Amino acid sequence: MIHSMSTTTISDILTPPVHPTGLNGEEQMDTAFDDIKGTVGTQTVDDPKMSAHGVDVFYGDKQAIFDVSLDIGNNEVIAMIGPSGCGKSTFLRCLNRMNDTIPTCRVSGSMSLDGQDLYDPSLDPVLLRARVGMVFQKPNPFAKSIYDNVAYGPRIHGLAGNRAELDDIVTESLKRAGLFDEVKDRLDSPGTGLSGGQQQRLCIARTIAVSPEVILMDEPCSALDPIATARIEELIDELRQNYAIAIVTHSMQQAARVSQRTAYFHLGKLVEVDDTNSVFTNPQHELTENYITGRFG
Amino acid sequence: MDKLHLDQHISQQFNLELEEIRNKVLSMGGLVEQQVTNGLIALLEGDRDLGQSVSQSDYQVNALEVEIDEECTQVLARRQPAASDLRLIVTVIKVITDLERIGDEAEKLGRFSVELANPDETGKYRKELRHLGELVNDMLREALDAFARMDVDAALKVAARDGDVNREYSSLERLLATHLVEDPRQVSKLFKITWCARALERIGDHSVNICEYVVYLVKGRDIRHTSFDQIMKEFS
């Protein structure tokens, strides 16, 4: 045999992974960190819906994102993958200014939606979040009826003139989220009484009820079983016809299944972004290769 | 990323599975190479016993093909390999198909060598196969080395020799046709020798295929049905 097997001891396995907080393996972290010079692949698209350029994000003194530039195209799903703490969720949350709610968080660089600066002081973040909706890891329906969960957004944004219009929006949103048939006879029962997968589709219905242009999804299937996951993935594919979608996922298979482009983050840097097909068959950066094949970084 | 680091997975079990698959492909390669060498010796030396043993040993190659195929299927189902791991599995599935066919050609050599083993006129005709036989035998060995070492340069060098094989085969065809005209009584035997030449030429083709898979495995680039000049431009 040409190469020998590496011998792994229990202590190797128990050693915690290198983490950007610098709590351990400082030296090792610095080497890997310095190895990442710029981004491999194509960061831009012809027709971007959202665009980030030279984005740095800090939590207090700690920098979480380093000089990330990335476009999100119309009618495409872009998957963001990477180990825990790599900054993918932080980046996603910057795209609809969710990080504004964290007092120590500071964002620099430019981010835009249809060319409009997201961090323009005159821009109302509430309106921005109506245009750029978000679905979270754990389904988080309000403690209200199924109907009211979906009607909540349209009500506060005044999207419906009367009850009939509101009914239409709720029905249409539930239909597009693939949930209507399962709940049409119990729209008045509490949203929290649904199964996990149904709750997540309810949250998606709630997100699309305000007619967003972009949907951000932060590990939307991590709490769901494979059948519910398959339903959500099917839904993502249908939603792609009308929206731009960015999804953060820990499941490489999911990224490979649902996305057209894949971005790999590592230690706060965007290491590689390209067509999903190329990333999963022939990644150009060694760190991407190591991550998607489950090798030691 | 020329080295595939097959032993670097977090899952030790996955390392072992890939390592075992690779080892089995190398054993299968060794077995096939031995079959071709023995088949060729049997043919050139008129060694009936050796020819017999070659024609009866192909089942070992077939069994390995089935076994490796099964293990690859298991890895696909259970590990969902990506990137270089995926390319390795795809490459292995293709390489063993070509190896199995080379095994079939070797079996043919063994079978014909038994039929041609009588010490008669055909002795001198059989020996015409020596040059072609040695050429493809070398190519096969080097193709298997290139696979074992995942060596793109070596793979391309082997692939470049396909033209030599084709030229040698054509001139051999003409030569055997001339013999046929001169000595029509030997028609059936000369046909068998032509079949042997054809088998050797096919072994060369399969060796080239293996080399193309090596390039795919290491570089992630499919060079099948691409002109050789273009390939060399890209990789040199």
Short mmCIF file of C-alpha atoms in Angstrom, two decimals:
data_model
loop_
_atom_site.label_atom_id
_atom_site.label_comp_id
_atom_site.label_asym_id
_atom_site.label_seq_id
_atom_site.Cartn_x
_atom_site.Cartn_y
_atom_site.Cartn_z
CA MET A 1 0.00 0.00 0.00
CA ILE A 2 1.33 3.37 -0.88
CA HIS A 3 0.27 5.43 2.05
CA SER A 4 -0.15 4.40 5.64
CA MET A 5 -3.24 4.92 7.73
CA SER A 6 -3.04 7.80 10.15
CA THR A 7 -3.35 6.69 13.73
CA THR A 8 -6.00 8.60 15.62
CA THR A 9 -6.04 8.43 19.37
CA ILE A 10 -9.00 9.09 21.67
CA SER A 11 -7.44 12.42 22.65
CA ASP A 12 -7.39 13.49 18.98
CA ILE A 13 -11.10 12.88 18.78
CA LEU A 14 -11.79 14.62 22.07
CA THR A 15 -9.77 17.73 21.18
CA PRO A 16 -12.34 20.43 20.52
CA PRO A 17 -12.42 21.82 16.99
CA VAL A 18 -10.58 25.01 16.19
CA HIS A 19 -12.98 27.84 16.82
CA PRO A 20 -12.76 31.43 15.65
CA THR A 21 -13.40 32.71 19.17
CA GLY A 22 -9.79 31.80 19.77
CA LEU A 23 -10.56 29.87 22.94
CA ASN A 24 -8.30 27.07 21.84
CA GLY A 25 -5.73 26.10 19.21
CA GLU A 26 -4.79 29.74 18.67
CA GLU A 27 -1.71 28.95 16.64
CA GLN A 28 -3.41 26.38 14.45
CA MET A 29 -6.29 28.76 13.85
CA ASP A 30 -3.95 31.52 12.71
CA THR A 31 -2.30 29.27 10.15
CA ALA A 32 -5.62 28.21 8.62
CA PHE A 33 -6.91 31.75 8.81
CA ASP A 34 -3.91 33.21 6.99
CA ASP A 35 -4.15 30.50 4.36
CA ILE A 36 -7.45 31.93 3.13
CA LYS A 37 -6.53 34.61 0.66
CA GLY A 38 -9.56 36.04 -1.06
CA THR A 39 -12.43 34.02 -2.47
CA VAL A 40 -12.18 31.28 -5.09
CA GLY A 41 -14.93 31.12 -7.73
CA THR A 42 -17.46 33.61 -9.04
CA GLN A 43 -18.88 35.97 -6.42
CA THR A 44 -21.00 38.04 -8.77
CA VAL A 45 -24.03 37.24 -10.92
CA ASP A 46 -25.35 39.04 -13.98
CA ASP A 47 -28.59 40.13 -12.40
CA PRO A 48 -28.11 40.46 -8.63
CA LYS A 49 -31.10 40.89 -6.33
CA MET A 50 -28.87 41.56 -3.34
CA SER A 51 -25.25 42.48 -3.36
CA ALA A 52 -22.63 42.52 -0.59
CA HIS A 53 -19.28 44.13 -1.08
CA GLY A 54 -16.31 44.10 1.32
CA VAL A 55 -18.49 43.32 4.32
CA ASP A 56 -16.87 43.15 7.77
CA VAL A 57 -18.93 42.34 10.85
CA PHE A 58 -17.82 42.85 14.45
CA TYR A 59 -19.35 41.76 17.72
CA GLY A 60 -17.69 44.24 20.05
CA ASP A 61 -13.93 43.88 19.46
CA LYS A 62 -14.29 40.48 17.90
CA GLN A 63 -14.47 40.37 14.13
CA ALA A 64 -16.87 37.69 12.88
CA ILE A 65 -16.82 38.35 9.12
CA PHE A 66 -13.85 39.41 7.03
CA ASP A 67 -14.22 41.21 3.71
CA VAL A 68 -17.04 39.15 2.23
CA SER A 69 -18.35 40.06 -1.21
CA LEU A 70 -21.23 38.04 -2.60
CA ASP A 71 -24.20 38.52 -4.92
CA ILE A 72 -27.55 36.81 -4.53
CA GLY A 73 -29.24 36.43 -7.89
CA ASN A 74 -32.89 36.60 -8.84
CA ASN A 75 -34.70 33.26 -9.01
CA GLU A 76 -31.81 31.35 -7.54
CA VAL A 77 -31.17 29.47 -4.35
CA ILE A 78 -27.76 30.12 -2.88
CA ALA A 79 -26.65 27.75 -0.13
CA MET A 80 -24.22 28.88 2.53
CA ILE A 81 -22.28 26.11 4.17
CA GLY A 82 -19.40 25.89 6.61
CA PRO A 83 -18.48 24.69 10.08
CA SER A 84 -20.13 26.14 13.19
CA GLY A 85 -18.93 29.65 13.92
CA CYS A 86 -17.79 30.30 10.34
CA GLY A 87 -19.99 33.38 10.00
CA LYS A 88 -22.59 32.06 7.57
CA SER A 89 -25.55 32.83 9.86
CA THR A 90 -24.07 36.20 10.81
CA PHE A 91 -23.81 37.06 7.12
CA LEU A 92 -27.37 35.89 6.46
CA ARG A 93 -28.69 37.98 9.35
CA CYS A 94 -26.95 41.08 8.00
CA LEU A 95 -29.00 40.75 4.80
CA ASN A 96 -32.18 41.91 6.53
CA ARG A 97 -30.50 43.79 9.38
CA MET A 98 -31.45 41.24 12.01
CA ASN A 99 -28.09 42.02 13.61
CA ASP A 100 -29.36 45.53 14.43
CA THR A 101 -30.99 43.95 17.47
CA ILE A 102 -27.56 43.03 18.89
CA PRO A 103 -26.17 46.24 20.46
CA THR A 104 -22.48 45.35 20.09
CA CYS A 105 -22.80 44.34 16.46
CA ARG A 106 -21.22 46.59 13.86
CA VAL A 107 -21.38 46.08 10.08
CA SER A 108 -19.12 47.83 7.56
CA GLY A 109 -18.80 47.52 3.80
CA SER A 110 -21.78 47.79 1.51
CA MET A 111 -24.93 45.71 1.19
CA SER A 112 -27.73 46.51 -1.20
CA LEU A 113 -31.14 45.31 -2.33
CA ASP A 114 -31.91 46.23 -5.95
CA GLY A 115 -29.01 48.68 -5.72
CA GLN A 116 -30.45 50.39 -2.65
CA ASP A 117 -28.10 50.58 0.38
CA LEU A 118 -29.45 48.38 3.19
CA TYR A 119 -27.71 50.36 5.89
CA ASP A 120 -28.89 53.77 4.67
CA PRO A 121 -30.07 55.53 7.88
CA SER A 122 -33.26 56.62 6.14
CA LEU A 123 -34.23 53.02 5.38
CA ASP A 124 -36.84 51.59 7.74
CA PRO A 125 -35.61 48.14 8.83
CA VAL A 126 -39.19 46.97 9.40
CA LEU A 127 -40.02 47.63 5.75
CA LEU A 128 -36.75 46.03 4.72
CA ARG A 129 -37.66 42.88 6.64
CA ALA A 130 -40.99 42.79 4.80
CA ARG A 131 -39.02 42.73 1.54
CA VAL A 132 -36.39 40.33 2.84
CA GLY A 133 -38.16 37.68 4.90
CA MET A 134 -36.56 35.14 7.17
CA VAL A 135 -37.30 31.57 8.24
CA PHE A 136 -35.52 30.29 11.30
CA GLN A 137 -34.04 26.99 12.43
CA LYS A 138 -36.79 26.23 14.93
CA PRO A 139 -40.33 26.82 13.75
CA ASN A 140 -41.55 29.76 15.83
CA PRO A 141 -45.26 30.29 15.20
CA PHE A 142 -46.94 32.94 17.30
CA ALA A 143 -49.25 31.70 20.07
CA LYS A 144 -52.17 32.55 17.83
CA SER A 145 -54.45 30.72 15.45
CA ILE A 146 -53.11 29.40 12.16
CA TYR A 147 -55.07 32.12 10.39
CA ASP A 148 -53.73 34.92 12.59
CA ASN A 149 -50.15 33.69 12.24
CA VAL A 150 -50.32 34.21 8.49
CA ALA A 151 -52.51 37.35 8.72
CA TYR A 152 -50.15 39.06 11.18
CA GLY A 153 -47.74 40.53 8.64
CA PRO A 154 -50.33 41.71 6.11
CA ARG A 155 -52.25 43.36 8.99
CA ILE A 156 -49.32 45.37 10.38
CA HIS A 157 -48.20 46.38 6.90
CA GLY A 158 -51.76 47.20 5.87
CA LEU A 159 -51.66 44.94 2.83
CA ALA A 160 -55.35 44.04 2.88
CA GLY A 161 -58.22 46.54 2.54
CA ASN A 162 -60.88 44.29 4.00
CA ARG A 163 -61.51 40.86 5.49
CA ALA A 164 -62.09 39.20 2.12
CA GLU A 165 -58.73 40.40 0.83
CA LEU A 166 -57.04 39.21 4.00
CA ASP A 167 -58.73 35.80 3.62
CA ASP A 168 -57.36 35.61 0.10
CA ILE A 169 -53.81 36.44 1.22
CA VAL A 170 -53.95 33.85 4.02
CA THR A 171 -55.36 31.14 1.76
CA GLU A 172 -52.93 31.88 -1.03
CA SER A 173 -49.91 31.93 1.32
CA LEU A 174 -50.90 28.66 2.96
CA LYS A 175 -51.42 27.11 -0.48
CA ARG A 176 -48.01 28.24 -1.70
CA ALA A 177 -46.40 26.90 1.45
CA GLY A 178 -48.06 23.55 0.70
CA LEU A 179 -49.98 23.57 3.98
CA PHE A 180 -53.50 24.67 3.05
CA ASP A 181 -55.02 21.26 2.42
CA GLU A 182 -53.79 19.99 5.78
CA VAL A 183 -55.17 22.90 7.82
CA LYS A 184 -58.10 24.34 5.84
CA ASP A 185 -60.66 22.89 8.28
CA ARG A 186 -58.96 24.23 11.38
CA LEU A 187 -57.68 27.71 10.59
CA ASP A 188 -58.84 28.84 14.02
CA SER A 189 -56.83 26.27 15.97
CA PRO A 190 -53.50 27.36 17.45
CA GLY A 191 -50.47 27.27 15.15
CA THR A 192 -48.44 25.73 17.95
CA GLY A 193 -50.63 22.60 17.79
CA LEU A 194 -49.26 21.61 14.37
CA SER A 195 -46.44 19.10 13.84
CA GLY A 196 -42.88 20.41 13.50
CA GLY A 197 -42.87 20.20 9.70
CA GLN A 198 -46.31 21.83 9.48
CA GLN A 199 -45.18 24.61 11.86
CA GLN A 200 -42.17 25.30 9.66
CA ARG A 201 -44.39 25.49 6.57
CA LEU A 202 -46.69 27.80 8.57
CA CYS A 203 -43.69 30.05 9.24
CA ILE A 204 -42.87 30.01 5.54
CA ALA A 205 -46.51 30.90 4.77
CA ARG A 206 -46.22 33.76 7.29
CA THR A 207 -43.04 34.93 5.57
CA ILE A 208 -44.48 34.89 2.06
CA ALA A 209 -47.77 36.51 3.17
CA VAL A 210 -46.13 39.95 3.07
CA SER A 211 -44.90 39.32 -0.52
CA PRO A 212 -41.18 39.51 0.16
CA GLU A 213 -38.64 39.62 -2.66
CA VAL A 214 -35.96 37.64 -0.91
CA ILE A 215 -36.31 34.77 1.57
CA LEU A 216 -33.50 34.01 3.99
CA MET A 217 -33.56 30.59 5.61
CA ASP A 218 -31.38 29.72 8.57
CA GLU A 219 -31.20 25.91 8.78
CA PRO A 220 -34.93 25.59 8.11
CA CYS A 221 -34.97 21.78 8.20
CA SER A 222 -32.60 20.93 11.01
CA ALA A 223 -35.48 20.15 13.39
CA LEU A 224 -37.50 18.18 10.83
CA ASP A 225 -37.78 14.54 9.79
CA PRO A 226 -36.81 13.47 6.24
CA ILE A 227 -40.38 13.59 4.90
CA ALA A 228 -41.00 17.10 6.26
CA THR A 229 -37.55 18.08 4.99
CA ALA A 230 -38.37 16.78 1.51
CA ARG A 231 -41.62 18.83 1.52
CA ILE A 232 -39.75 22.01 2.51
CA GLU A 233 -37.08 21.38 -0.12
CA GLU A 234 -39.77 20.88 -2.77
CA LEU A 235 -41.31 24.13 -1.59
CA ILE A 236 -37.98 25.96 -1.79
CA ASP A 237 -37.66 24.82 -5.38
CA GLU A 238 -41.15 26.15 -6.21
CA LEU A 239 -40.55 29.44 -4.38
CA ARG A 240 -37.40 29.95 -6.41
CA GLN A 241 -39.59 30.82 -9.43
CA ASN A 242 -40.63 34.06 -7.70
CA TYR A 243 -38.01 34.84 -5.09
CA ALA A 244 -34.30 35.00 -4.46
CA ILE A 245 -33.49 32.54 -1.68
CA ALA A 246 -30.44 32.26 0.56
CA ILE A 247 -30.28 29.21 2.77
CA VAL A 248 -27.84 28.39 5.54
CA THR A 249 -27.61 24.65 6.09
CA HIS A 250 -25.45 22.15 7.92
CA SER A 251 -26.61 19.40 5.60
CA MET A 252 -24.29 19.20 2.63
CA GLN A 253 -26.74 16.92 0.87
CA GLN A 254 -29.43 19.54 1.32
CA ALA A 255 -27.17 22.25 -0.09
CA ALA A 256 -26.41 19.97 -3.03
CA ARG A 257 -30.08 19.19 -3.59
CA VAL A 258 -31.72 22.61 -3.36
CA SER A 259 -29.20 25.22 -4.46
CA GLN A 260 -27.90 26.49 -7.77
CA ARG A 261 -24.88 28.17 -6.16
CA THR A 262 -22.98 27.23 -3.03
CA ALA A 263 -20.85 29.47 -0.83
CA TYR A 264 -18.37 27.98 1.64
CA PHE A 265 -17.48 30.06 4.70
CA HIS A 266 -14.57 29.33 7.02
CA LEU A 267 -13.38 31.32 10.03
CA GLY A 268 -15.39 34.35 8.95
CA LYS A 269 -14.10 34.39 5.39
CA LEU A 270 -15.85 33.43 2.17
CA VAL A 271 -13.49 30.74 0.90
CA GLU A 272 -15.25 29.61 -2.25
CA VAL A 273 -18.46 30.26 -4.13
CA ASP A 274 -19.48 28.66 -7.40
CA ASP A 275 -22.08 26.56 -9.18
CA THR A 276 -23.29 23.88 -6.80
CA ASN A 277 -22.42 21.24 -9.38
CA SER A 278 -18.76 22.24 -9.46
CA VAL A 279 -18.46 22.76 -5.71
CA PHE A 280 -19.69 19.26 -4.94
CA THR A 281 -17.79 17.41 -7.64
CA ASN A 282 -14.61 19.43 -7.99
CA PRO A 283 -14.11 22.14 -5.37
CA GLN A 284 -11.14 24.37 -6.06
CA HIS A 285 -10.12 25.22 -2.51
CA GLU A 286 -8.67 22.57 -0.25
CA LEU A 287 -10.68 23.81 2.75
CA THR A 288 -13.94 23.37 0.80
CA GLU A 289 -12.84 19.89 -0.23
CA ASN A 290 -11.96 18.98 3.36
CA TYR A 291 -15.28 20.23 4.68
CA ILE A 292 -17.62 18.62 2.17
CA THR A 293 -15.79 15.31 2.27
CA GLY A 294 -15.54 15.21 6.06
CA ARG A 295 -11.75 15.41 6.28
CA PHE A 296 -9.58 16.95 8.97
CA GLY A 297 -9.17 20.62 8.13
CA MET B 1 -5.05 18.98 -4.70
CA ASP B 2 -3.15 16.27 -6.48
CA LYS B 3 -3.08 14.09 -3.41
CA LEU B 4 -6.44 12.78 -2.46
CA HIS B 5 -5.71 12.28 1.27
CA LEU B 6 -7.90 9.20 1.47
CA ASP B 7 -6.83 8.63 5.07
CA GLN B 8 -7.78 12.08 6.31
CA HIS B 9 -11.49 11.66 7.00
CA ILE B 10 -12.84 12.37 10.43
CA SER B 11 -14.59 9.00 10.18
CA GLN B 12 -11.90 6.31 10.52
CA GLN B 13 -14.39 3.76 9.28
CA PHE B 14 -14.82 5.71 6.03
CA ASN B 15 -11.02 5.82 5.64
CA LEU B 16 -10.95 2.05 6.00
CA GLU B 17 -13.77 1.51 3.52
CA LEU B 18 -12.13 3.64 0.83
CA GLU B 19 -8.75 2.08 1.55
CA GLU B 20 -10.18 -1.39 1.20
CA ILE B 21 -11.89 -0.54 -2.09
CA ARG B 22 -8.68 0.90 -3.42
CA ASN B 23 -6.66 -2.11 -2.29
CA LYS B 24 -9.10 -4.45 -3.97
CA VAL B 25 -8.88 -2.52 -7.23
CA LEU B 26 -5.11 -2.78 -7.06
CA SER B 27 -5.31 -6.54 -6.45
CA MET B 28 -7.78 -6.88 -9.30
CA GLY B 29 -5.36 -4.89 -11.48
CA GLY B 30 -2.50 -7.17 -10.45
CA LEU B 31 -4.54 -10.25 -11.22
CA VAL B 32 -5.59 -8.95 -14.65
CA GLU B 33 -2.03 -7.97 -15.49
CA GLN B 34 -0.86 -11.47 -14.56
CA GLN B 35 -3.58 -12.98 -16.75
CA VAL B 36 -2.52 -10.86 -19.73
CA THR B 37 1.17 -11.68 -19.22
CA ASN B 38 0.47 -15.40 -18.90
CA GLY B 39 -1.90 -15.36 -21.85
CA LEU B 40 0.76 -13.72 -23.96
CA ILE B 41 3.51 -16.14 -22.86
CA ALA B 42 1.19 -19.10 -23.51
CA LEU B 43 0.52 -17.78 -26.98
CA LEU B 44 4.10 -16.94 -27.93
CA GLU B 45 5.65 -20.07 -26.41
CA GLY B 46 2.84 -22.40 -27.41
CA ASP B 47 2.38 -23.36 -23.74
CA ARG B 48 -0.86 -25.28 -23.68
CA ASP B 49 -1.01 -25.76 -19.89
CA LEU B 50 -0.45 -22.11 -19.16
CA GLY B 51 -3.06 -21.16 -21.75
CA GLN B 52 -5.50 -23.57 -20.14
CA SER B 53 -4.91 -22.08 -16.72
CA VAL B 54 -5.42 -18.52 -18.03
CA SER B 55 -8.68 -19.45 -19.73
CA GLN B 56 -9.92 -21.01 -16.50
CA SER B 57 -8.91 -18.23 -14.11
CA ASP B 58 -11.10 -15.41 -15.36
CA TYR B 59 -13.71 -16.18 -12.70
CA GLN B 60 -11.42 -14.64 -10.05
CA VAL B 61 -11.40 -11.33 -11.91
CA ASN B 62 -15.17 -11.46 -12.36
CA ALA B 63 -15.71 -12.19 -8.66
CA LEU B 64 -13.58 -9.20 -7.67
CA GLU B 65 -15.51 -6.96 -10.03
CA VAL B 66 -18.81 -7.93 -8.41
CA GLU B 67 -17.37 -7.54 -4.91
CA ILE B 68 -15.89 -4.07 -5.56
CA ASP B 69 -19.06 -2.92 -7.31
CA GLU B 70 -21.06 -3.92 -4.25
CA GLU B 71 -18.72 -2.08 -1.88
CA CYS B 72 -18.92 1.06 -4.03
CA THR B 73 -22.71 0.88 -3.95
CA GLN B 74 -22.58 0.61 -0.16
CA VAL B 75 -20.35 3.69 0.08
CA LEU B 76 -22.67 5.66 -2.22
CA ALA B 77 -25.70 4.69 -0.16
CA ARG B 78 -24.21 5.11 3.28
CA ARG B 79 -21.64 7.89 2.95
CA GLN B 80 -22.98 10.05 0.12
CA PRO B 81 -19.42 10.88 -0.93
CA ALA B 82 -18.67 14.29 -2.46
CA ALA B 83 -15.82 15.91 -4.37
CA SER B 84 -12.67 13.72 -4.57
CA ASP B 85 -14.35 10.88 -2.65
CA LEU B 86 -17.19 10.86 -5.17
CA ARG B 87 -14.72 10.98 -8.04
CA LEU B 88 -12.82 8.06 -6.51
CA ILE B 89 -15.93 5.90 -6.32
CA VAL B 90 -17.05 6.81 -9.85
CA THR B 91 -13.52 6.15 -11.11
CA VAL B 92 -13.34 2.78 -9.38
CA ILE B 93 -16.69 1.68 -10.81
CA LYS B 94 -15.43 2.53 -14.29
CA VAL B 95 -11.90 1.18 -13.86
CA ILE B 96 -13.11 -2.24 -12.74
CA THR B 97 -15.41 -2.47 -15.76
CA ASP B 98 -12.42 -1.96 -18.04
CA LEU B 99 -10.32 -4.35 -15.95
CA GLU B 100 -13.00 -7.02 -16.24
CA ARG B 101 -13.04 -6.60 -20.03
CA ILE B 102 -9.26 -6.82 -20.13
CA GLY B 103 -9.70 -10.05 -18.16
CA ASP B 104 -12.06 -11.32 -20.87
CA GLU B 105 -9.51 -10.49 -23.56
CA ALA B 106 -6.81 -12.30 -21.58
CA GLU B 107 -9.11 -15.30 -21.30
CA LYS B 108 -9.46 -15.19 -25.09
CA LEU B 109 -5.67 -15.21 -25.46
CA GLY B 110 -5.52 -18.25 -23.16
CA ARG B 111 -8.24 -20.07 -25.09
CA PHE B 112 -6.71 -19.39 -28.54
CA SER B 113 -3.22 -20.26 -27.30
CA VAL B 114 -4.46 -23.76 -26.46
CA GLU B 115 -5.93 -24.13 -29.94
CA LEU B 116 -2.79 -22.76 -31.56
CA ALA B 117 -0.32 -24.70 -29.41
CA ASN B 118 0.49 -27.47 -31.94
CA PRO B 119 4.09 -27.19 -33.09
CA ASP B 120 3.31 -26.64 -36.72
CA GLU B 121 3.58 -23.87 -39.25
CA THR B 122 1.65 -21.41 -37.06
CA GLY B 123 4.59 -21.08 -34.66
CA LYS B 124 6.22 -18.41 -36.75
CA TYR B 125 2.93 -16.57 -37.28
CA ARG B 126 2.13 -16.57 -33.57
CA LYS B 127 5.46 -14.93 -32.83
CA GLU B 128 4.46 -11.93 -34.95
CA LEU B 129 2.28 -10.92 -31.98
CA ARG B 130 5.28 -10.44 -29.69
CA HIS B 131 5.83 -6.74 -30.34
CA LEU B 132 2.18 -5.73 -30.02
CA GLY B 133 1.82 -7.95 -26.96
CA GLU B 134 4.75 -6.39 -25.16
CA LEU B 135 3.55 -2.91 -26.06
CA VAL B 136 0.08 -3.34 -24.57
CA ASN B 137 1.41 -5.30 -21.62
CA ASP B 138 3.64 -2.31 -20.75
CA MET B 139 0.75 0.08 -21.24
CA LEU B 140 -1.49 -1.89 -18.91
CA ARG B 141 1.20 -2.05 -16.22
CA GLU B 142 1.89 1.67 -16.46
CA ALA B 143 -1.83 2.51 -16.47
CA LEU B 144 -2.27 0.53 -13.25
CA ASP B 145 0.79 2.26 -11.75
CA ALA B 146 -0.67 5.64 -12.71
CA PHE B 147 -3.90 4.68 -10.96
CA ALA B 148 -2.09 3.42 -7.85
CA ARG B 149 -0.04 6.61 -7.61
CA MET B 150 -2.82 8.89 -8.91
CA ASP B 151 -0.21 10.23 -11.29
CA VAL B 152 -1.69 12.37 -14.08
CA ASP B 153 1.59 12.80 -15.99
CA ALA B 154 2.17 9.06 -16.12
CA ALA B 155 -1.46 8.52 -17.18
CA LEU B 156 -1.12 10.98 -20.06
CA LYS B 157 2.10 9.30 -21.20
CA VAL B 158 0.34 5.95 -21.41
CA ALA B 159 -2.63 7.45 -23.23
CA ALA B 160 -0.20 8.95 -25.77
CA ARG B 161 0.94 5.45 -26.77
CA ASP B 162 -2.45 4.40 -28.08
CA GLY B 163 -1.40 5.58 -31.55
CA ASP B 164 1.59 3.18 -31.47
CA VAL B 165 -0.73 0.30 -30.65
CA ASN B 166 -3.11 1.17 -33.46
CA ARG B 167 -0.26 1.44 -35.99
CA GLU B 168 1.23 -1.85 -34.85
CA TYR B 169 -2.17 -3.51 -35.07
CA SER B 170 -2.76 -2.24 -38.61
CA SER B 171 0.59 -3.43 -39.86
CA LEU B 172 0.04 -6.77 -38.15
CA GLU B 173 -3.31 -7.08 -39.90
CA ARG B 174 -1.64 -6.49 -43.26
CA LEU B 175 1.11 -8.96 -42.44
CA LEU B 176 -1.36 -11.67 -41.43
CA ALA B 177 -3.38 -11.01 -44.59
CA THR B 178 -0.24 -11.55 -46.63
CA HIS B 179 0.42 -14.84 -44.85
CA LEU B 180 -3.17 -15.81 -45.58
CA VAL B 181 -2.69 -15.24 -49.29
CA GLU B 182 0.57 -17.16 -49.29
CA ASP B 183 -0.65 -20.08 -47.23
CA PRO B 184 -4.46 -20.45 -47.57
CA ARG B 185 -4.39 -23.86 -45.83
CA GLN B 186 -3.76 -22.06 -42.51
CA VAL B 187 -6.82 -19.88 -42.85
CA SER B 188 -8.56 -20.92 -39.65
CA LYS B 189 -5.39 -20.61 -37.56
CA LEU B 190 -4.46 -17.27 -39.05
CA PHE B 191 -7.94 -16.03 -38.23
CA LYS B 192 -7.39 -17.05 -34.62
CA ILE B 193 -4.10 -15.19 -34.57
CA THR B 194 -5.86 -12.12 -35.98
CA TRP B 195 -8.38 -12.45 -33.16
CA CYS B 196 -5.52 -12.50 -30.67
CA ALA B 197 -4.08 -9.34 -32.22
CA ARG B 198 -7.50 -7.76 -31.94
CA ALA B 199 -7.69 -8.79 -28.24
CA LEU B 200 -4.32 -7.19 -27.58
CA GLU B 201 -5.38 -3.99 -29.33
CA ARG B 202 -8.51 -3.88 -27.17
CA ILE B 203 -6.40 -4.28 -24.02
CA GLY B 204 -4.50 -1.16 -25.13
CA ASP B 205 -7.79 0.72 -25.52
CA HIS B 206 -8.98 -0.33 -22.07
CA SER B 207 -5.64 0.76 -20.59
CA VAL B 208 -6.10 4.18 -22.17
CA ASN B 209 -9.60 4.36 -20.63
CA ILE B 210 -8.11 3.66 -17.20
CA CYS B 211 -5.66 6.51 -17.72
CA GLU B 212 -8.50 8.88 -18.66
CA TYR B 213 -10.28 7.98 -15.41
CA VAL B 214 -7.08 8.74 -13.48
CA VAL B 215 -7.06 12.26 -14.93
CA TYR B 216 -10.73 12.65 -13.95
CA LEU B 217 -10.01 11.36 -10.45
CA VAL B 218 -7.14 13.72 -9.78
CA LYS B 219 -8.09 16.81 -11.79
CA GLY B 220 -11.86 16.53 -11.86
CA ARG B 221 -11.74 16.94 -15.63
CA ASP B 222 -13.33 14.48 -18.04
CA ILE B 223 -10.93 14.08 -20.98
CA ARG B 224 -12.75 11.31 -22.80
CA HIS B 225 -13.37 12.01 -26.48
CA THR B 226 -11.04 14.99 -26.36
CA SER B 227 -8.22 15.26 -28.88
CA PHE B 228 -4.85 14.40 -27.47
CA ASP B 229 -3.31 17.73 -28.56
CA GLN B 230 -5.97 19.61 -26.68
CA ILE B 231 -5.42 17.54 -23.55
CA MET B 232 -1.68 18.09 -23.65
CA LYS B 233 -2.21 21.83 -24.13
CA GLU B 234 -4.38 21.91 -21.04
CA PHE B 235 -2.20 19.86 -18.75
CA SER B 236 1.32 20.76 -19.77
#
